[in-house]
Short mmCIF file of C-alpha atoms and ligand atoms in Angstrom, two decimals:
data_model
loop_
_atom_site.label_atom_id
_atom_site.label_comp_id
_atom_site.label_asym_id
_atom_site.label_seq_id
_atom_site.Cartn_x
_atom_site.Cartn_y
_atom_site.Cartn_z
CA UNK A 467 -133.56 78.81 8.59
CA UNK A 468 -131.99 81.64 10.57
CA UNK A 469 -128.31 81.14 11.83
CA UNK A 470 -126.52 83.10 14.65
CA UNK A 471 -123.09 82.80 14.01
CA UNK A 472 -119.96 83.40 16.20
CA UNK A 473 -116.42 83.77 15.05
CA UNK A 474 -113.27 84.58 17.13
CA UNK A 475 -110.74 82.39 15.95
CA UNK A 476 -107.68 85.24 15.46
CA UNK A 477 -107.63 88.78 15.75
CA UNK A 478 -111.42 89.85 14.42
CA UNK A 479 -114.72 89.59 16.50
CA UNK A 480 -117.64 88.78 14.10
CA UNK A 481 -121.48 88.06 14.82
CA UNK A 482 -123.37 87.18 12.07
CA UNK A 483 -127.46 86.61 11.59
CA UNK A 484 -127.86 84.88 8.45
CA UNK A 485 -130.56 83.50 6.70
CA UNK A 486 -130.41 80.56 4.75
CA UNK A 487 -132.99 78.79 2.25
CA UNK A 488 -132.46 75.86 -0.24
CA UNK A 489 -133.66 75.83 -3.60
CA UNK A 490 -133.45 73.97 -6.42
CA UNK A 491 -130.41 74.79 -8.07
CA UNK A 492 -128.53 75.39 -4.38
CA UNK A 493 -128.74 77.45 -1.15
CA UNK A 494 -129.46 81.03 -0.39
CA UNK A 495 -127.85 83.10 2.43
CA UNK A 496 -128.98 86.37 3.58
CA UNK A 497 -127.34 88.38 5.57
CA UNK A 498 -129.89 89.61 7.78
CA UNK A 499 -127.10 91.26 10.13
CA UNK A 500 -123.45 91.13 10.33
CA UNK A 501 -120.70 93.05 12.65
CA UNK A 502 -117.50 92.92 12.69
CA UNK A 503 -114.58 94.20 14.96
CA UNK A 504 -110.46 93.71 13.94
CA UNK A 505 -108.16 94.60 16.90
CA UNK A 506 -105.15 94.51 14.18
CA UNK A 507 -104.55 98.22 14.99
CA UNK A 508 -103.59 96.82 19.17
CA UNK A 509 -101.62 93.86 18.25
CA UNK A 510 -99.48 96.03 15.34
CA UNK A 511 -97.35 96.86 18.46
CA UNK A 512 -96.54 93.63 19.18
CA UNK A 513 -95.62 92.93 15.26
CA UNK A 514 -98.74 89.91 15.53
CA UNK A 515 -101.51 88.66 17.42
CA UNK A 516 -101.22 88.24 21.20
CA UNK A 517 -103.44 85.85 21.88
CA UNK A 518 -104.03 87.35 25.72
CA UNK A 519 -104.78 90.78 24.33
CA UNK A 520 -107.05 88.37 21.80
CA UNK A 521 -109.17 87.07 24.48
CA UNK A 522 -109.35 89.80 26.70
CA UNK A 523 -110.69 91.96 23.36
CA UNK A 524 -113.08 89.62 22.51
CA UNK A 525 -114.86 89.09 25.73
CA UNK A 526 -115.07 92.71 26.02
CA UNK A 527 -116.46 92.62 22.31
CA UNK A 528 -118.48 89.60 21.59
CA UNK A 529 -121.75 91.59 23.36
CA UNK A 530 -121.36 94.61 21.33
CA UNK A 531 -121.25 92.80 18.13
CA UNK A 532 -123.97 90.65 19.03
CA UNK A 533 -126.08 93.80 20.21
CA UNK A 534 -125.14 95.26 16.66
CA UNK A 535 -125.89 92.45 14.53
CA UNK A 536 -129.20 91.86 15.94
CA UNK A 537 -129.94 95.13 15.67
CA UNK A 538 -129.12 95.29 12.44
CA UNK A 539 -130.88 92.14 11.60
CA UNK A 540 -133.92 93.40 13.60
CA UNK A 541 -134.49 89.30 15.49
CA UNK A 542 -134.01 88.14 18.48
CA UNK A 543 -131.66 85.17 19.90
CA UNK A 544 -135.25 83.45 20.92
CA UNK A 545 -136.07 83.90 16.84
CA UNK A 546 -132.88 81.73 15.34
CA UNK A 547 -132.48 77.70 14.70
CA UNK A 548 -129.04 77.55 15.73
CA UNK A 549 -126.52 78.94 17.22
CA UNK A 550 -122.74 78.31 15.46
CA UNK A 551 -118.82 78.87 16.55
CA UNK A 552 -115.97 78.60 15.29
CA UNK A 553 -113.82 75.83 17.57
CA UNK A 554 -110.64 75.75 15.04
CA UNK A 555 -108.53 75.90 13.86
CA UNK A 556 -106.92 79.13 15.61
CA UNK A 557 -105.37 80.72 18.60
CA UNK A 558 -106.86 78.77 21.06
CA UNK A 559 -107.57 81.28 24.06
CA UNK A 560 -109.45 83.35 21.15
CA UNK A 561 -111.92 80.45 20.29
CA UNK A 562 -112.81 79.49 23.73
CA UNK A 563 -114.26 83.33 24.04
CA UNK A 564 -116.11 82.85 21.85
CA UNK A 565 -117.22 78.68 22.69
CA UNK A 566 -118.07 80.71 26.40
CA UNK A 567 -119.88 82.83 24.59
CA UNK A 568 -122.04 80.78 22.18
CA UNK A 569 -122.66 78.03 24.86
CA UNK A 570 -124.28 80.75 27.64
CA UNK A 571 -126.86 81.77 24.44
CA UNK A 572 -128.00 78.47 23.68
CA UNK A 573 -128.34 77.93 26.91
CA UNK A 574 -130.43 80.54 28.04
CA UNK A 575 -132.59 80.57 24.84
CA UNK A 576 -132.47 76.68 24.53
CA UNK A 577 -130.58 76.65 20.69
CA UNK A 578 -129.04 74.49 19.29
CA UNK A 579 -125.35 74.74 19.05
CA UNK A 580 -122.97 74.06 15.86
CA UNK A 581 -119.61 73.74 16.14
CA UNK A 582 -117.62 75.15 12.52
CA UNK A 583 -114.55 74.60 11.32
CA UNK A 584 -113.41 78.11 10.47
CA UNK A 585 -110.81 77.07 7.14
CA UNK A 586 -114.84 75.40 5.85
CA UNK A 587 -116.40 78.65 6.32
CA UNK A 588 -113.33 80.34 4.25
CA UNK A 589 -114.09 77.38 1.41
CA UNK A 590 -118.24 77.72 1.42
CA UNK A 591 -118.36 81.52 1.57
CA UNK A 592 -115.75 81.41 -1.13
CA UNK A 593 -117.70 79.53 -3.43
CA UNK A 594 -120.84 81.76 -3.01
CA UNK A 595 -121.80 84.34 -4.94
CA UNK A 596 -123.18 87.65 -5.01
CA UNK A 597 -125.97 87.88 -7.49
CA UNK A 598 -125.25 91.00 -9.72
CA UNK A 599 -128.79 92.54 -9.35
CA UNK A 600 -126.93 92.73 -5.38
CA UNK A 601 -123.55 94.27 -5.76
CA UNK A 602 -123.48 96.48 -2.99
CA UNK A 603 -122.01 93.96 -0.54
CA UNK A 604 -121.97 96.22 2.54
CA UNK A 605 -125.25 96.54 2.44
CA UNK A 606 -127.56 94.98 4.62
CA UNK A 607 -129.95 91.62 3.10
CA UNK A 608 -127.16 91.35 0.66
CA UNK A 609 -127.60 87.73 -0.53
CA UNK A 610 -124.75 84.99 -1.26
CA UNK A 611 -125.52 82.00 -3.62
CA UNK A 612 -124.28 79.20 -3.45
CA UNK A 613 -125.22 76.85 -6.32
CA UNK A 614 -124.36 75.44 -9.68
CA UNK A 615 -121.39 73.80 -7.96
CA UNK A 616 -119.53 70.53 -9.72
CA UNK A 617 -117.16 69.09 -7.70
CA UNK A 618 -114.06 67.93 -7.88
CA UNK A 619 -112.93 71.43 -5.94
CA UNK A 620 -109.85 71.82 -5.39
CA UNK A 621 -109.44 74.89 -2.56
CA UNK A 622 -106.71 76.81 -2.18
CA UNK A 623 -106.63 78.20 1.02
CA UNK A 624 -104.39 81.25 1.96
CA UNK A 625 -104.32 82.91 5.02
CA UNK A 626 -102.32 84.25 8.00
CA UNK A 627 -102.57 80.84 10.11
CA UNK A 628 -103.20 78.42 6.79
CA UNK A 629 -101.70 77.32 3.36
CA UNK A 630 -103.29 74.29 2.39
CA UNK A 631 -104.92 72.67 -0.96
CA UNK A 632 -107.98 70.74 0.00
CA UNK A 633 -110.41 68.54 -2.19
CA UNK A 634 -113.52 68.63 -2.07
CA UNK A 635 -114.75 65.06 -4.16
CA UNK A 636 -118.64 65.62 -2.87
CA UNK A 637 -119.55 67.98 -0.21
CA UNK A 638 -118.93 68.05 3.52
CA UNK A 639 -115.65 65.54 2.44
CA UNK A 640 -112.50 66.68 2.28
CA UNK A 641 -108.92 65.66 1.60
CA UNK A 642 -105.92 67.66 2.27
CA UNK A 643 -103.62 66.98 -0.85
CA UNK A 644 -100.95 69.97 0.21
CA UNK A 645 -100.18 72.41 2.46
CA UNK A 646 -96.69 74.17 3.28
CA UNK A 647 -94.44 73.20 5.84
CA UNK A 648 -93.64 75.80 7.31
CA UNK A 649 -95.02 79.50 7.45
CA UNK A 650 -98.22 80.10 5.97
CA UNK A 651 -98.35 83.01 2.99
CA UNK A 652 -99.90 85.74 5.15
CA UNK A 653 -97.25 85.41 7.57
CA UNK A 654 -94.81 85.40 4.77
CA UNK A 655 -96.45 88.63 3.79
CA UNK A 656 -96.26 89.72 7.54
CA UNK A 657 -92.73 88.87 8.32
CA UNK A 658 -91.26 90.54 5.00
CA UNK A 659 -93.60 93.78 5.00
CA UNK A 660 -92.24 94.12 8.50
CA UNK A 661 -88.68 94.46 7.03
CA UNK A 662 -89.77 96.54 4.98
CA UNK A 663 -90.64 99.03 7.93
CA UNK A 664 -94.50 98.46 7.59
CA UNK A 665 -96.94 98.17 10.43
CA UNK A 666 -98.52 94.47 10.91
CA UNK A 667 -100.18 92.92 9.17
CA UNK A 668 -98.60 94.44 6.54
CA UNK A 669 -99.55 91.99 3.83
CA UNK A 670 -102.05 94.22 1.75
CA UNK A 671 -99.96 97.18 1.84
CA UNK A 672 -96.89 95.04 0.56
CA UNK A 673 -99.16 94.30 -2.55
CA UNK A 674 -100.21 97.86 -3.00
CA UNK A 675 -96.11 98.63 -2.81
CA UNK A 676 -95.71 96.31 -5.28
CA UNK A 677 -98.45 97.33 -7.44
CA UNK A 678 -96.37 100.80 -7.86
CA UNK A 679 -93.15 99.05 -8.46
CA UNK A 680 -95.55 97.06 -11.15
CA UNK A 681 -96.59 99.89 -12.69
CA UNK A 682 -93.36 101.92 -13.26
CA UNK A 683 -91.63 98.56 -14.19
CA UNK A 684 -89.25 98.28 -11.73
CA UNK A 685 -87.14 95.65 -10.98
CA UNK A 686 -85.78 94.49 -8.00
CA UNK A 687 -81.14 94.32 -6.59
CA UNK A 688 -82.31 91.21 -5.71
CA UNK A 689 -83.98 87.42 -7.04
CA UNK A 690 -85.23 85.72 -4.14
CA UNK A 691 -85.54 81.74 -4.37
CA UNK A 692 -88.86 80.15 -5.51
CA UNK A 693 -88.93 77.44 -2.99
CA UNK A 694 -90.02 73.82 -3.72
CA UNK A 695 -91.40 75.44 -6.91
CA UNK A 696 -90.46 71.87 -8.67
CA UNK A 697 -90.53 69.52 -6.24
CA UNK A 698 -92.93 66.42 -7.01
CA UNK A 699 -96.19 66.99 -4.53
CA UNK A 700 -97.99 70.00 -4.18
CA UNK A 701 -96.70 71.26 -0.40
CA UNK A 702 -95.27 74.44 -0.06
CA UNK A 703 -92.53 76.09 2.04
CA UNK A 704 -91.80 79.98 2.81
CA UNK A 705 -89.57 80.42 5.72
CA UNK A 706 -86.70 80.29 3.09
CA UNK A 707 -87.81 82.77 1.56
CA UNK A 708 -88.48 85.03 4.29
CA UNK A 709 -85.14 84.32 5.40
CA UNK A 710 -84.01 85.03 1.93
CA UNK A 711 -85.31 88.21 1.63
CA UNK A 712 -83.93 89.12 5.40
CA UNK A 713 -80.65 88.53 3.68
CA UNK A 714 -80.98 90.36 0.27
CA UNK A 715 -82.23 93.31 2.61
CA UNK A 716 -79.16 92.81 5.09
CA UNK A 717 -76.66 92.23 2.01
CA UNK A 718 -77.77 95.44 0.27
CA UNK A 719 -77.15 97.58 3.68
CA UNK A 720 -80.18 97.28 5.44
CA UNK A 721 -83.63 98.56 4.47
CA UNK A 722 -82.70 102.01 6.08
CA UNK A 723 -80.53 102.49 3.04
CA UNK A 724 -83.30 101.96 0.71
CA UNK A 725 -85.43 104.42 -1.35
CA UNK A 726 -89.11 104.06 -1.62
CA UNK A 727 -88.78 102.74 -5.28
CA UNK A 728 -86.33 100.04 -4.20
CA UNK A 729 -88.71 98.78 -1.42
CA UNK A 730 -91.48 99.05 -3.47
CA UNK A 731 -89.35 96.86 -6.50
CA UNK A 732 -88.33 94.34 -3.28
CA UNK A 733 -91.54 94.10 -2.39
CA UNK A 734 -93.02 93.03 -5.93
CA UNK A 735 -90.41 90.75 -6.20
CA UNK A 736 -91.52 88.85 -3.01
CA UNK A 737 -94.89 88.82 -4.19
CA UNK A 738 -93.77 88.07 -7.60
CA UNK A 739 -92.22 84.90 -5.82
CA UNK A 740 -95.05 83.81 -3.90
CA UNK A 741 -97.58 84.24 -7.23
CA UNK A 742 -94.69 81.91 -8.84
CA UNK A 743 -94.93 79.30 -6.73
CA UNK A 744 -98.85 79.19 -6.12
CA UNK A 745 -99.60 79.41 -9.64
CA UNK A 746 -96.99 75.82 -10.23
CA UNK A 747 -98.03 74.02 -7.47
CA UNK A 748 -102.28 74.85 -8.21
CA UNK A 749 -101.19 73.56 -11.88
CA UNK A 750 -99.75 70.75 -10.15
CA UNK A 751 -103.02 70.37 -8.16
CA UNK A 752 -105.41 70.63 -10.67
CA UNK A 753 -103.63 67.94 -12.74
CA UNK A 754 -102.86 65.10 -10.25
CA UNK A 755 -107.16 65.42 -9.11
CA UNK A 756 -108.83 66.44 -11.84
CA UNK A 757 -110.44 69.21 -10.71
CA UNK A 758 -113.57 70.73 -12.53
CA UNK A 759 -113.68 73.50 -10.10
CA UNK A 760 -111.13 76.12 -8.60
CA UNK A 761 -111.88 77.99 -5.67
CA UNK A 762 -109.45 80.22 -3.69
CA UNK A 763 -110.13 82.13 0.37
CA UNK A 764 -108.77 83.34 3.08
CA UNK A 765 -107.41 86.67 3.88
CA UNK A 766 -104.92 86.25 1.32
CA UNK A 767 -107.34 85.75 -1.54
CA UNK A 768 -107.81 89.34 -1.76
CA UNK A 769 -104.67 89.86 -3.28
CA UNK A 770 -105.00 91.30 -6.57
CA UNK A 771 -101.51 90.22 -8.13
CA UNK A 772 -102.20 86.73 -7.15
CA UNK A 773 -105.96 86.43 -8.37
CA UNK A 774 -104.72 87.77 -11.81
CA UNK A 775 -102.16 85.39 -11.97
CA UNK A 776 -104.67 82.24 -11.24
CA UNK A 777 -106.87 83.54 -13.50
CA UNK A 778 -104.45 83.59 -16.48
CA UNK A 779 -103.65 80.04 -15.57
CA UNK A 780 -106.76 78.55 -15.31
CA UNK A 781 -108.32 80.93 -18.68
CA UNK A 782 -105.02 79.75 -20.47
CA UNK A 783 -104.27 76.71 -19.64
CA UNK A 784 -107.30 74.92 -17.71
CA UNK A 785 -110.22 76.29 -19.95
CA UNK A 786 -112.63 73.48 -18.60
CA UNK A 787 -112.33 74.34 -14.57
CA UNK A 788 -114.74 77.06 -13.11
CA UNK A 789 -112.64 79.25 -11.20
CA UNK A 790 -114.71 80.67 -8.53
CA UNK A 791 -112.89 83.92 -6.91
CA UNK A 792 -114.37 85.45 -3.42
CA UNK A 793 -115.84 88.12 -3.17
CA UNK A 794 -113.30 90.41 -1.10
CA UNK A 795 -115.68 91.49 1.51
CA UNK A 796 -115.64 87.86 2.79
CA UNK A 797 -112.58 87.20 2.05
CA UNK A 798 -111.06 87.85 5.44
CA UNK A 799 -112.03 86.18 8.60
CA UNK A 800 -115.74 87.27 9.51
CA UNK A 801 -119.12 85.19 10.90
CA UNK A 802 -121.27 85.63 7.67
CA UNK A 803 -118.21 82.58 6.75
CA UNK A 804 -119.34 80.42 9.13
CA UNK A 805 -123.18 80.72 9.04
CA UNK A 806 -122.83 79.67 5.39
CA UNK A 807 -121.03 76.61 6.37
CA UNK A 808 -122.75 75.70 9.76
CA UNK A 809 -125.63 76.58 7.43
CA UNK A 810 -125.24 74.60 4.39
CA UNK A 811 -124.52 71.23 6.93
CA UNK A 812 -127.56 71.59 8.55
CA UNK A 813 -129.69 71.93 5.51
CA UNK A 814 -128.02 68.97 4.55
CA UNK A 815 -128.41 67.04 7.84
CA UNK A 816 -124.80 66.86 7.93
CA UNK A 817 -124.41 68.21 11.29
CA UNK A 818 -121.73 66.54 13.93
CA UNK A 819 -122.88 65.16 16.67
CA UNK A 820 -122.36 66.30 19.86
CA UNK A 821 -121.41 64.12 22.54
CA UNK A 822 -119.45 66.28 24.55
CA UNK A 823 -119.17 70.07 25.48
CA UNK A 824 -117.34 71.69 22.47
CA UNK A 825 -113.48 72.40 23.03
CA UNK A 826 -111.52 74.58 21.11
CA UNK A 827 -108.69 72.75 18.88
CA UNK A 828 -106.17 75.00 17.47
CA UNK A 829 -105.17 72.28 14.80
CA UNK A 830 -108.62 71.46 14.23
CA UNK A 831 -108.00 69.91 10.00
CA UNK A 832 -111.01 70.32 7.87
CA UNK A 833 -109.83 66.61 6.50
CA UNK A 834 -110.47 65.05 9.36
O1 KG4 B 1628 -108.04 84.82 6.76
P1 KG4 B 1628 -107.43 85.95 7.52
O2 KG4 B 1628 -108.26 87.21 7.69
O3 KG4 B 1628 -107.03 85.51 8.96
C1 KG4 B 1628 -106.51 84.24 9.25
O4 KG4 B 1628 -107.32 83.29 9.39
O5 KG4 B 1628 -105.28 84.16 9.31
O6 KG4 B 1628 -106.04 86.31 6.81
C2 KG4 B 1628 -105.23 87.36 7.27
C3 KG4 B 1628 -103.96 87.41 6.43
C4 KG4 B 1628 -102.90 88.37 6.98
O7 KG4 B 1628 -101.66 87.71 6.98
C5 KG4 B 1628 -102.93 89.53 5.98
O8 KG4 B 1628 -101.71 90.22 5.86
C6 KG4 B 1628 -103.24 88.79 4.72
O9 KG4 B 1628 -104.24 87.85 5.10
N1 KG4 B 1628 -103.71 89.67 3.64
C7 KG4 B 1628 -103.04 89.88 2.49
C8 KG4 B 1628 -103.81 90.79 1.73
N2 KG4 B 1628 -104.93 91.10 2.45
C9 KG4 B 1628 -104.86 90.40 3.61
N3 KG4 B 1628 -101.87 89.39 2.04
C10 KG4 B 1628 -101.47 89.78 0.83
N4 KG4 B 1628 -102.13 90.65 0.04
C11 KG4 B 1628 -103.31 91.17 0.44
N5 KG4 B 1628 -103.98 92.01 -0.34
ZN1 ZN B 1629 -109.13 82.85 8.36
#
């Protein structure tokens, strides 16, 4: 089954041609084509995404990435089963681009249309796997497998929009059993790298600051507050701690005062604070449900710091739960994400039904 996938939920334009196959032990995904456009760089001057400059880059997009992916892939619309989108969650004048988009291809070449939840694309393409007779990802035909799965999996979910733990008891049903209050952890990672002078999104180069600091051992002037970090349920909260660090920075004479090797030693600490508190609340997680599997995505799952520290808790602690980390090529937002799950539903003839146009829902929950 071929899949044409669309996603344009935040700040990157992806097309995607994937093929997908069951087999006995699970399901197959090729990528037969896959292209992929951030516009980071032209909303770094606005310190985040603005969601006009969003919409107006991804109509002006959307055909060049399809043009490239299908070139790539070397098919034709006419030659796919479906056609999918991402309608949420997101910014919501980015999805309807690219709802517009997908809805004038299935109608002109008669395909069906799948609406994806974009945070279930982050969880499926998270819990595939790259065969090791395939590692070069960038490749074209490189092939994700998703099989050998045994639920309970419990999903951690980190990204700029998103902080959430979700359960998975059987596939295609979900429960939400945390999520913060507040700011999600790549905005955290945002805000804070912004004090510290760095261009948005500023997240990964905050980690590779405090990598250095790591490195030469430094420590940071200042302990910044691990928020919630014992509080009884597994929700999570970090605009205290971005506000926290605003004032460590302010107290210490402002970040123009700094040297490198203090920022770097602030910014470990941050991350340092963040690892703290996901590592407590996924123990929390993976006690109250009973998890047998561990799975973490979203843009934020590429940091290193963090998937070292989850590993040492699950290989010390939680010998018995798979821990399935992302490849990084998929961890950030992309379309090969959301032909695996559109994908993976209609193998399973778990498709929604549509009974009316599809809308785009910024809030759209995958626990619905
Ligand atoms: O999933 P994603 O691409 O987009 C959303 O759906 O939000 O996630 C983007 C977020 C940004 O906040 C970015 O700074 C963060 O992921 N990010 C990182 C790292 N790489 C990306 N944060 C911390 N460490 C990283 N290595
Ligand atoms: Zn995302």
């Amino acid at each position: 089954m071929k899949i044409l996938a669309i996603e344009t939920s935040c700040d990157e334009t992806g097309v995607a041609v994937v093929e997908a196959t069951k087999n006995a032990s699970g399901v197959s995904f090729t990528v037969r084509g896959a292209a992929l456009l951030s516009q980071a760089q032209l909303h770094a001057e606005y310190g985040g995404v603005y969601p006009n400059l969003a919409k107006r880059e991804h109509e002006k997009n959307l055909p060049l990435m399809l043009e490239e992916a299908l070139t790539k892939a070397g098919v034709s619309v006419a030659e796919v089963d479906y056609i999918a989108v991402t309608h949420g969650p997101g910014l919501e004048p980015a999805l309807w681009t690219g709802i517009n988009f997908a809805q004038a291809l299935a109608e002109k070449h008669g395909k069906p249309l799948i609406p994806t939840n974009h945070m279930e694309g982050h969880l499926v393409s998270s819990l595939s796997h790259i065969p090791e007779n395939h590692s070069n990802i960038l490749e074209n035909n490189r092939i994700f497998e998703l099989k050998n799965v045994n639920v309970p999996v419990l999903a951690l979910l980190i990204s700029g929009g998103h902080t959430e733990f979700v359960l998975m008891r059987d596939w295609f049903s979900y429960e939400l059993i945390g999520k913060t209050l507040d700011d999600a952890v790549g905005e955290a990672f945002d805000k804070v790298a912004r004090m510290l002078g760095l261009p948005y999104p500023g997240g990964a180069e905050l980690s590779r600051n405090a990598r250095t600091a790591r490195e030469k051992a430094q420590e940071s002037f200042a302990t910044l507050p691990r928020p919630m970090i014992s509080s009884n349920n597994c929700d999570v909260s970090f605009s205290g701690l971005k506000t926290a660090a605003l004032y460590a920075l302010r107290d210490k004479g402002g970040v123009q005062t700094l040297t490198q090797e203090e920022k770097d030693a602030f910014a470990r600490e941050f991350e340092d604070t963040v690892a703290d508190v996901l590592v407590a609340k996924t123990e929390k997680a993976l006690q109250e449900t009973g998890a047998r599997t561990f799975v973490i995505g979203g843009g934020v799952a590429a940091n290193s710091h963090i998937r070292e520290r989850l590993q040492t808790l699950i290989q010390k602690e939680y010998e018995d739960v798979e821990f399935r980390l992302p490849e990084l090529s998929i961890t950030g937002d992309n379309a090969v994400m959301i032909a695996e799950a559109a994908a993976l539903r209609a193998l399973n003839e778990k498709l929604p039904t549509l009974t009316e146009p599809i809308r785009a829902v910024g809030n759209l929950s995958i626990a619905a």
